[in-house]
Amino acid sequence: TGGESGSTTGGSMWDCSSATVCEGDKNILRGSDMDSMAECSSVTGTVLVNPIMGAITSTEGMGCLTEVGEDFNFSDIDMLTNLDGITALTIIGGDLKIWGNDTLSDISGLSALTTVTGDVEIESNDMLCQSVIDAFIAGLSIGGSVDTEDNAGC
């Protein structure tokens, strides 16, 4: 899944030529679920990433994802330090929620993101510097409200 040849994305090699629109919601509840994202160039519904079934340590399976139709939610992921596998994502049609991730310190993988039509909530990330969040948000077109609190004070 998510072949290792083709265009370079986020430092990994992904062949996105066969990636298609994935209808509905995608729930990533354990690390092995991330592989299912390699087939998606976009998701029409919500993408929920929450490790209720097992550890999630990488976003590498999201290398071909360019658009999420509804919400994009990363929550309570204790072993994820960065979002480096999401470098192709440009548009979120709903809310962006990144909260309660104990070791997340780097969101530069979202550097291609330009538009969030809903709210942006980046909260309670113990290792993610507020200054990094502020710089990230400054580069976005946001249709709703912004809430960033209880992140690292650096």
Coordinates of C-alpha atoms in Angstrom, one line a residue:
T1 CA 0.0 0.0 0.0
G2 CA 1.3 3.4 -0.9
G3 CA 4.1 2.2 -3.1
E4 CA 7.6 3.4 -2.7
S5 CA 8.2 4.8 -6.2
G6 CA 7.1 8.0 -7.9
S7 CA 7.0 11.6 -6.7
T8 CA 8.8 12.7 -3.6
T9 CA 6.5 13.9 -0.8
G10 CA 7.7 14.9 2.6
G11 CA 11.0 13.0 2.3
S12 CA 9.3 9.8 1.4
M13 CA 8.7 8.3 -2.0
W14 CA 5.0 8.0 -2.8
D15 CA 3.4 6.9 -6.1
C16 CA 0.3 9.0 -6.0
S17 CA -0.7 8.1 -9.6
S18 CA -3.3 5.6 -8.4
A19 CA -4.6 7.6 -5.4
T20 CA -8.3 8.4 -5.7
V21 CA -11.1 10.2 -3.9
C22 CA -12.1 8.3 -0.8
E23 CA -15.8 8.7 0.0
G24 CA -17.0 9.2 3.5
D25 CA -15.0 9.3 6.7
K26 CA -11.6 7.8 7.4
N27 CA -10.9 6.7 11.0
I28 CA -7.3 6.0 11.9
L29 CA -7.4 4.3 15.2
R30 CA -4.0 2.5 15.2
G31 CA -0.8 2.8 13.3
S32 CA -1.6 0.1 10.8
D33 CA -4.7 2.0 9.8
M34 CA -2.5 4.8 8.4
D35 CA -1.6 2.6 5.4
S36 CA -5.2 2.8 4.2
M37 CA -4.7 6.6 3.6
A38 CA -2.1 5.9 0.9
E39 CA -4.9 5.2 -1.6
C40 CA -6.6 8.6 -1.0
S41 CA -5.9 11.8 -2.9
S42 CA -8.8 13.3 -1.0
V43 CA -11.4 12.3 1.6
T44 CA -14.9 13.6 1.2
G45 CA -15.7 13.3 4.9
T46 CA -13.8 13.6 8.2
V47 CA -10.4 12.2 8.9
L48 CA -10.1 11.2 12.6
V49 CA -6.7 10.2 13.9
N50 CA -7.0 8.9 17.5
P51 CA -5.1 5.9 18.8
I52 CA -7.9 4.1 20.7
M53 CA -7.0 0.8 19.2
G54 CA -3.1 1.1 19.3
A55 CA -0.2 3.4 19.0
I56 CA 0.3 5.9 16.1
T57 CA 3.8 7.0 15.6
S58 CA 3.8 8.3 12.0
T59 CA 1.7 10.0 9.4
E60 CA 3.6 8.5 6.4
G61 CA 0.5 6.9 4.9
M62 CA -1.0 10.4 4.2
G63 CA 1.6 11.4 1.6
C64 CA -0.9 11.6 -1.3
L65 CA -3.7 13.4 0.6
T66 CA -4.4 16.9 -0.8
E67 CA -7.9 17.7 0.5
V68 CA -10.2 16.8 3.3
G69 CA -13.9 17.6 2.7
E70 CA -14.9 18.0 6.4
D71 CA -12.9 17.9 9.6
F72 CA -9.3 16.9 10.1
N73 CA -8.8 15.8 13.7
F74 CA -5.6 14.6 15.5
S75 CA -6.2 14.0 19.1
D76 CA -4.7 12.2 22.1
I77 CA -1.7 10.8 20.2
D78 CA 1.0 10.3 22.8
M79 CA 3.7 8.9 20.5
L80 CA 3.5 11.2 17.5
T81 CA 6.3 13.8 17.3
N82 CA 5.6 15.4 13.9
L83 CA 3.2 15.5 11.0
D84 CA 5.8 15.0 8.3
G85 CA 3.7 12.6 6.2
I86 CA 1.1 15.2 5.4
T87 CA 3.0 17.5 3.1
A88 CA 0.6 17.5 0.2
L89 CA -2.5 18.6 2.1
T90 CA -3.7 22.0 0.9
I91 CA -7.4 22.3 1.8
I92 CA -9.6 21.3 4.8
G93 CA -13.3 21.9 4.2
G94 CA -14.3 21.8 7.9
D95 CA -12.3 22.2 11.1
L96 CA -8.7 21.5 11.9
K97 CA -8.3 20.1 15.4
I98 CA -4.9 19.2 16.9
W99 CA -5.2 18.7 20.6
G100 CA -4.0 16.6 23.5
N101 CA -0.9 15.3 21.7
D102 CA 1.8 14.9 24.4
T103 CA 4.9 14.6 22.2
L104 CA 3.9 16.5 19.1
S105 CA 6.5 19.2 18.6
D106 CA 6.6 19.8 14.8
I107 CA 3.7 20.7 12.5
S108 CA 5.8 21.7 9.5
G109 CA 4.4 18.8 7.6
L110 CA 1.3 20.9 7.1
S111 CA 3.3 23.6 5.3
A112 CA 1.3 23.2 2.1
L113 CA -2.0 23.8 3.9
T114 CA -3.5 27.1 2.8
T115 CA -7.2 26.9 3.6
V116 CA -9.3 25.8 6.5
T117 CA -13.0 26.7 5.9
G118 CA -14.0 26.0 9.5
D119 CA -12.4 26.5 12.8
V120 CA -8.8 25.9 13.8
E121 CA -8.3 24.4 17.3
I122 CA -4.7 23.7 18.3
E123 CA -4.8 23.0 22.1
S124 CA -3.2 21.2 24.9
N125 CA -0.1 20.0 23.0
D126 CA 2.6 19.8 25.7
M127 CA 5.6 20.0 23.4
L128 CA 4.3 22.2 20.6
C129 CA 5.5 25.8 20.9
Q130 CA 2.9 28.5 20.7
S131 CA 5.2 30.6 18.5
V132 CA 5.2 27.8 16.0
I133 CA 1.4 27.6 16.1
D134 CA 1.1 31.4 15.6
A135 CA 3.4 31.3 12.6
F136 CA 1.5 28.4 11.1
I137 CA -1.9 30.1 11.6
A138 CA -0.6 33.4 10.0
G139 CA -0.2 31.6 6.7
L140 CA -3.7 30.2 6.6
S141 CA -7.0 31.4 5.2
I142 CA -9.5 30.5 8.0
G143 CA -13.2 30.7 7.6
G144 CA -14.1 30.2 11.3
S145 CA -12.6 30.9 14.7
V146 CA -9.1 30.2 16.0
D147 CA -8.5 28.7 19.4
T148 CA -4.9 28.0 20.6
E149 CA -4.4 27.5 24.3
D150 CA -2.5 25.4 26.7
N151 CA 0.4 24.6 24.3
A152 CA 4.1 24.8 25.2
G153 CA 5.1 28.3 26.2
C154 CA 8.1 28.6 23.9

